[in-house]
Short mmCIF file of C-alpha atoms and ligand atoms in Angstrom, two decimals:
data_model
loop_
_atom_site.label_atom_id
_atom_site.label_comp_id
_atom_site.label_asym_id
_atom_site.label_seq_id
_atom_site.Cartn_x
_atom_site.Cartn_y
_atom_site.Cartn_z
CA MET N 1 -104.02 -150.64 76.67
CA THR N 2 -102.55 -147.94 74.55
CA SER N 3 -100.33 -148.24 71.60
CA VAL N 4 -97.51 -146.50 70.03
CA VAL N 5 -96.87 -147.52 66.13
CA ILE N 6 -93.61 -147.11 64.74
CA ILE N 7 -93.03 -147.22 61.00
CA LEU N 8 -89.41 -148.04 60.37
CA GLY N 9 -87.52 -147.67 57.06
CA PRO N 10 -84.96 -146.00 54.93
CA PRO N 11 -85.46 -142.68 53.50
CA GLY N 12 -87.87 -142.76 50.60
CA ALA N 13 -89.54 -146.00 51.80
CA GLY N 14 -92.72 -144.67 51.85
CA LYS N 15 -93.08 -144.10 55.74
CA GLY N 16 -94.54 -140.72 55.18
CA THR N 17 -97.07 -141.72 52.37
CA GLN N 18 -98.21 -144.76 54.67
CA ALA N 19 -98.49 -142.91 57.89
CA VAL N 20 -100.75 -140.33 56.63
CA ARG N 21 -103.40 -142.97 55.59
CA LEU N 22 -102.80 -145.04 58.75
CA ALA N 23 -103.25 -142.25 61.04
CA ALA N 24 -106.57 -141.08 59.14
CA GLU N 25 -108.03 -144.48 59.39
CA PHE N 26 -106.72 -145.44 62.96
CA GLY N 27 -107.43 -141.94 64.60
CA LEU N 28 -103.82 -141.69 65.53
CA PRO N 29 -101.85 -138.48 65.55
CA HIS N 30 -99.06 -138.81 63.02
CA ILE N 31 -95.89 -137.56 64.36
CA SER N 32 -92.76 -137.36 61.96
CA THR N 33 -89.59 -135.85 63.52
CA GLY N 34 -88.37 -134.92 60.01
CA ASP N 35 -91.62 -132.89 59.63
CA LEU N 36 -91.09 -131.28 62.91
CA PHE N 37 -87.60 -130.22 62.11
CA ARG N 38 -88.90 -128.92 58.89
CA GLU N 39 -91.29 -126.95 60.65
CA ASN N 40 -88.76 -125.51 63.09
CA LEU N 41 -86.76 -124.68 59.87
CA SER N 42 -89.39 -122.85 58.37
CA ASN N 43 -90.06 -120.89 61.33
CA GLU N 44 -86.53 -120.05 61.86
CA THR N 45 -86.40 -121.26 65.38
CA GLU N 46 -83.17 -122.07 67.33
CA LEU N 47 -83.96 -125.88 67.02
CA GLY N 48 -84.46 -125.52 63.38
CA GLU N 49 -81.09 -123.73 62.81
CA LEU N 50 -79.48 -126.57 64.76
CA ALA N 51 -81.11 -129.47 63.09
CA LYS N 52 -80.38 -127.65 59.66
CA THR N 53 -76.56 -128.44 59.51
CA TYR N 54 -77.24 -132.16 60.12
CA MET N 55 -80.29 -132.58 57.84
CA GLU N 56 -78.51 -130.73 55.05
CA ALA N 57 -75.45 -133.07 55.24
CA GLY N 58 -77.71 -136.37 55.55
CA LYS N 59 -76.63 -136.67 59.06
CA LEU N 60 -78.68 -137.69 62.08
CA VAL N 61 -79.50 -134.88 64.79
CA PRO N 62 -77.94 -135.49 67.90
CA ASP N 63 -80.01 -138.08 69.95
CA GLU N 64 -80.61 -135.72 73.10
CA VAL N 65 -82.16 -133.06 70.91
CA VAL N 66 -84.44 -135.33 68.89
CA ILE N 67 -85.58 -137.02 72.06
CA ASP N 68 -86.40 -133.86 73.70
CA MET N 69 -88.34 -132.74 70.78
CA LEU N 70 -90.27 -135.84 70.34
CA PHE N 71 -90.99 -136.24 74.01
CA GLY N 72 -92.36 -132.63 74.22
CA ARG N 73 -94.61 -133.50 71.19
CA VAL N 74 -96.05 -136.63 72.62
CA ALA N 75 -96.71 -135.11 75.99
CA GLN N 76 -99.58 -133.17 74.37
CA ASP N 77 -103.23 -134.09 74.93
CA ASP N 78 -103.81 -135.69 71.56
CA CYS N 79 -101.47 -138.38 72.02
CA THR N 80 -102.61 -139.94 75.43
CA GLY N 81 -104.74 -142.39 73.56
CA GLY N 82 -101.71 -143.62 71.43
CA TYR N 83 -99.80 -142.21 68.43
CA LEU N 84 -97.96 -143.10 65.17
CA LEU N 85 -94.16 -142.57 64.94
CA ASP N 86 -92.54 -141.70 61.43
CA GLY N 87 -88.72 -141.55 61.48
CA PHE N 88 -88.48 -142.03 65.36
CA PRO N 89 -86.80 -143.94 66.77
CA ARG N 90 -83.60 -143.96 64.34
CA THR N 91 -80.92 -145.20 66.85
CA VAL N 92 -80.84 -147.76 69.51
CA ALA N 93 -80.40 -144.88 72.23
CA GLN N 94 -83.56 -143.28 70.88
CA ALA N 95 -85.65 -146.60 71.08
CA GLU N 96 -84.20 -147.46 74.69
CA ALA N 97 -85.40 -143.69 75.59
CA LEU N 98 -88.67 -144.41 74.08
CA SER N 99 -89.12 -147.61 75.95
CA ASP N 100 -88.19 -146.36 79.37
CA ARG N 101 -90.62 -143.33 78.92
CA LEU N 102 -93.51 -145.98 78.17
CA SER N 103 -94.99 -147.34 81.38
CA GLU N 104 -96.77 -150.87 81.38
CA GLU N 105 -100.05 -150.11 79.71
CA TRP N 106 -98.20 -149.04 76.54
CA THR N 107 -97.45 -151.47 73.89
CA THR N 108 -95.21 -150.96 71.15
CA ARG N 109 -95.79 -152.04 67.67
CA THR N 110 -93.06 -151.73 65.00
CA MET N 111 -93.56 -152.12 61.25
CA GLN N 112 -90.46 -152.17 58.93
CA LEU N 113 -90.81 -151.05 55.37
CA ASP N 114 -88.13 -153.21 53.49
CA VAL N 115 -87.25 -151.49 50.16
CA PRO N 116 -83.91 -152.20 48.16
CA ASP N 117 -81.59 -149.19 48.14
CA GLU N 118 -81.67 -148.93 44.21
CA VAL N 119 -85.68 -148.27 44.60
CA LEU N 120 -85.05 -145.65 47.25
CA VAL N 121 -82.84 -143.67 45.05
CA ASP N 122 -85.64 -143.01 42.50
CA ARG N 123 -88.27 -142.52 45.11
CA ALA N 124 -86.29 -139.78 46.84
CA SER N 125 -85.10 -137.91 43.69
CA GLY N 126 -88.44 -137.71 42.42
CA ARG N 127 -90.53 -136.65 45.37
CA LEU N 128 -92.41 -133.59 45.33
CA LEU N 129 -94.02 -131.85 48.70
CA CYS N 130 -96.61 -129.53 48.99
CA LYS N 131 -95.77 -126.20 50.77
CA GLY N 132 -99.17 -125.72 51.94
CA CYS N 133 -100.44 -129.28 53.25
CA GLY N 134 -97.18 -131.55 53.33
CA ASN N 135 -99.10 -133.76 50.81
CA ILE N 136 -96.37 -136.05 49.07
CA HIS N 137 -96.28 -136.60 45.35
CA HIS N 138 -93.74 -138.08 42.92
CA GLU N 139 -92.82 -136.92 39.46
CA GLN N 140 -93.48 -140.52 38.04
CA PHE N 141 -95.19 -142.72 40.67
CA LYS N 142 -97.64 -140.19 41.77
CA ALA N 143 -97.71 -137.31 39.34
CA PRO N 144 -99.84 -134.19 40.30
CA ALA N 145 -102.67 -133.53 37.91
CA LYS N 146 -101.23 -130.08 37.26
CA GLU N 147 -97.48 -129.61 37.19
CA GLY N 148 -96.37 -128.12 40.24
CA VAL N 149 -99.42 -128.05 41.91
CA CYS N 150 -100.70 -130.16 44.94
CA ASP N 151 -103.77 -132.42 44.10
CA ALA N 152 -105.19 -131.95 47.62
CA CYS N 153 -104.77 -127.98 48.26
CA GLU N 154 -103.54 -126.48 44.96
CA GLY N 155 -100.35 -125.52 46.92
CA GLU N 156 -96.93 -125.20 45.65
CA LEU N 157 -94.86 -128.24 45.11
CA TYR N 158 -91.22 -128.17 45.86
CA LYS N 159 -88.29 -130.55 46.47
CA ARG N 160 -86.57 -131.35 49.71
CA ALA N 161 -83.09 -130.03 49.85
CA ASP N 162 -81.70 -133.38 51.34
CA ASP N 163 -83.34 -135.39 48.39
CA ALA N 164 -80.24 -134.48 46.37
CA ALA N 165 -78.64 -137.39 44.88
CA GLU N 166 -75.40 -137.10 47.06
CA THR N 167 -77.38 -136.34 50.21
CA VAL N 168 -79.48 -139.42 49.71
CA LYS N 169 -76.62 -141.42 49.18
CA GLU N 170 -75.25 -140.36 52.67
CA ARG N 171 -78.95 -140.65 54.34
CA LEU N 172 -78.76 -144.09 52.93
CA GLU N 173 -75.42 -144.85 54.70
CA VAL N 174 -76.43 -143.52 57.93
CA TYR N 175 -79.63 -145.60 57.68
CA HIS N 176 -77.49 -148.84 57.18
CA SER N 177 -75.15 -148.19 60.10
CA GLU N 178 -77.16 -146.35 62.75
CA THR N 179 -80.92 -147.32 62.11
CA LYS N 180 -80.94 -150.76 60.74
CA PRO N 181 -79.65 -152.20 64.17
CA LEU N 182 -83.32 -151.21 65.23
CA ILE N 183 -84.51 -154.35 63.17
CA GLN N 184 -82.55 -156.56 65.43
CA TYR N 185 -83.61 -154.42 68.47
CA TYR N 186 -87.16 -154.84 68.21
CA GLY N 187 -87.13 -158.29 66.39
CA GLU N 188 -85.51 -159.81 69.69
CA ARG N 189 -88.30 -158.34 71.45
CA GLY N 190 -91.14 -159.65 69.42
CA MET N 191 -92.11 -156.47 68.49
CA LEU N 192 -91.27 -156.07 64.76
CA ASP N 193 -93.29 -156.85 61.55
CA VAL N 194 -91.59 -156.82 58.15
CA VAL N 195 -93.87 -155.49 55.05
CA ASP N 196 -92.37 -155.46 51.61
CA GLY N 197 -92.26 -151.83 50.73
CA SER N 198 -91.38 -152.11 47.33
CA ARG N 199 -94.91 -152.86 45.92
CA THR N 200 -97.53 -150.20 44.92
CA PRO N 201 -98.79 -147.84 47.86
CA ASP N 202 -102.20 -149.33 48.15
CA GLU N 203 -100.57 -152.82 48.36
CA VAL N 204 -98.17 -152.01 50.90
CA TYR N 205 -100.96 -149.97 52.84
CA THR N 206 -103.29 -153.06 52.66
CA ASP N 207 -100.52 -155.18 54.47
CA LEU N 208 -100.16 -152.40 57.06
CA ARG N 209 -103.65 -151.87 57.89
CA ALA N 210 -104.24 -155.75 58.27
CA LEU N 211 -101.36 -155.79 60.80
CA LEU N 212 -102.90 -152.93 62.72
CA THR N 213 -106.27 -154.55 62.89
CA THR N 214 -104.69 -157.97 63.79
CA SER N 215 -103.92 -158.74 67.62
CA LYS N 216 -100.70 -160.49 68.67
CA ALA N 217 -100.39 -162.60 71.64
CA SER N 218 -98.23 -159.58 73.28
CA GLU N 219 -100.29 -156.79 71.77
CA GLN N 220 -103.92 -155.51 71.47
CA GLU N 221 -105.77 -153.98 68.87
CA VAL N 222 -105.14 -150.19 68.07
CA THR N 223 -108.67 -149.30 67.00
P1 AP5 D 301 -87.37 -137.61 57.42
O1 AP5 D 301 -87.97 -136.40 56.79
O2 AP5 D 301 -87.78 -138.66 58.29
O3 AP5 D 301 -86.43 -138.43 56.34
P2 AP5 D 301 -86.00 -139.87 56.11
O4 AP5 D 301 -86.39 -140.88 57.12
O5 AP5 D 301 -85.12 -139.89 55.26
O6 AP5 D 301 -87.61 -140.61 55.24
P3 AP5 D 301 -88.22 -139.77 54.12
O7 AP5 D 301 -88.98 -138.66 54.61
O8 AP5 D 301 -87.01 -139.27 53.00
O9 AP5 D 301 -88.95 -140.95 53.21
P4 AP5 D 301 -90.33 -141.56 53.67
O10 AP5 D 301 -90.11 -142.97 54.14
O11 AP5 D 301 -91.30 -140.77 54.48
O12 AP5 D 301 -90.96 -141.58 52.25
P5 AP5 D 301 -92.13 -140.83 51.44
O13 AP5 D 301 -93.62 -141.56 52.07
O14 AP5 D 301 -91.92 -139.63 51.51
O15 AP5 D 301 -85.98 -136.88 58.19
C1 AP5 D 301 -85.13 -135.91 57.57
C2 AP5 D 301 -84.06 -135.92 58.35
O16 AP5 D 301 -84.17 -135.28 59.55
C3 AP5 D 301 -82.95 -136.73 58.60
O17 AP5 D 301 -82.16 -137.25 57.58
C4 AP5 D 301 -82.24 -136.32 60.27
O18 AP5 D 301 -81.36 -135.43 59.64
C5 AP5 D 301 -83.39 -135.65 60.63
N1 AP5 D 301 -84.25 -136.67 61.60
C6 AP5 D 301 -85.59 -136.87 61.48
N2 AP5 D 301 -85.63 -137.73 62.36
C7 AP5 D 301 -84.70 -138.15 63.32
C8 AP5 D 301 -84.33 -138.89 64.32
N3 AP5 D 301 -85.26 -139.74 65.02
N4 AP5 D 301 -83.10 -138.85 64.73
C9 AP5 D 301 -81.88 -138.02 64.30
N5 AP5 D 301 -82.26 -137.21 63.10
C10 AP5 D 301 -83.73 -137.14 62.64
O19 AP5 D 301 -91.97 -141.43 49.89
C11 AP5 D 301 -90.86 -141.00 49.23
C12 AP5 D 301 -91.16 -140.76 47.48
O20 AP5 D 301 -91.67 -142.00 47.28
C13 AP5 D 301 -92.62 -140.06 47.44
O21 AP5 D 301 -92.42 -139.34 46.48
C14 AP5 D 301 -93.85 -141.08 47.44
O22 AP5 D 301 -94.76 -140.42 46.42
C15 AP5 D 301 -93.04 -142.12 46.71
N6 AP5 D 301 -93.77 -143.42 47.19
C16 AP5 D 301 -93.90 -143.66 48.55
N7 AP5 D 301 -94.35 -145.08 48.48
C17 AP5 D 301 -94.17 -145.50 47.19
C18 AP5 D 301 -94.52 -146.74 46.61
N8 AP5 D 301 -95.11 -147.86 47.08
N9 AP5 D 301 -94.20 -146.92 45.34
C19 AP5 D 301 -93.77 -145.86 44.68
N10 AP5 D 301 -93.61 -144.55 45.03
C20 AP5 D 301 -93.64 -144.46 46.21
MG1 MG D 302 -90.89 -138.97 55.38
#
């Protein structure tokens, strides 16, 4: 049995922060559709150009574009034993496309990070990312030891363009209207666990880790 682990949650919920740790501990490739788009943007590909307009406006990239990109990525060899998704699916159409793609040997486990909107705005506005290794910091909650420099690789830290206050507001609205229905979608299918993501990163991680090491009737361990 092979597993797809989905980390579901609003912008700034901590999906990337938690996914990096889970991926390392459980030996799963971490696939973030936002990171894939940003990679395309910095490599100035056609896909990057297309995604840019949507991302800068805080809107979702059209389903067919994201699905094609994601399916191309998970068709690679490192995903044959399972993978961890961060930021996909984000619409019911994307969830259905993923489900149609997976054969019966695959199980899907969705873990939703539940965080109130007011906390999310502070998290996104203070986020600092490393240009070199992508490591995620925060001006207050995870301040780098040396200002502007990544703790892990000493790369330069930067702010995401879509973390500007107005864009975060738009991203939150889009989350509520387009992505939240996935809570019901996965909930109805018995594939959803909800974790309180408003606590410290370590506390959140402890819960996520426990969920992944616990079998459910319908699922098996990832390890
Ligand atoms: P994407 O990059 O996925 O952005 P997002 O979903 O808005 O989520 P974020 O990356 O902003 O937040 P996160 O949950 O990863 O939080 P993080 O760990 O960094 O997508 C960007 C854009 O790409 C979309 O808007 C869309 O245009 C497009 N796109 C991507 N996927 C798509 C799809 N499937 N369909 C259509 N379009 C798509 O943490 C945030 C900050 O908080 C950090 O500074 C961190 O240090 C801090 N932090 C984390 N956890 C905690 C904690 N527990 N306590 C205190 N601080 C914390
Ligand atoms: Mg992220």
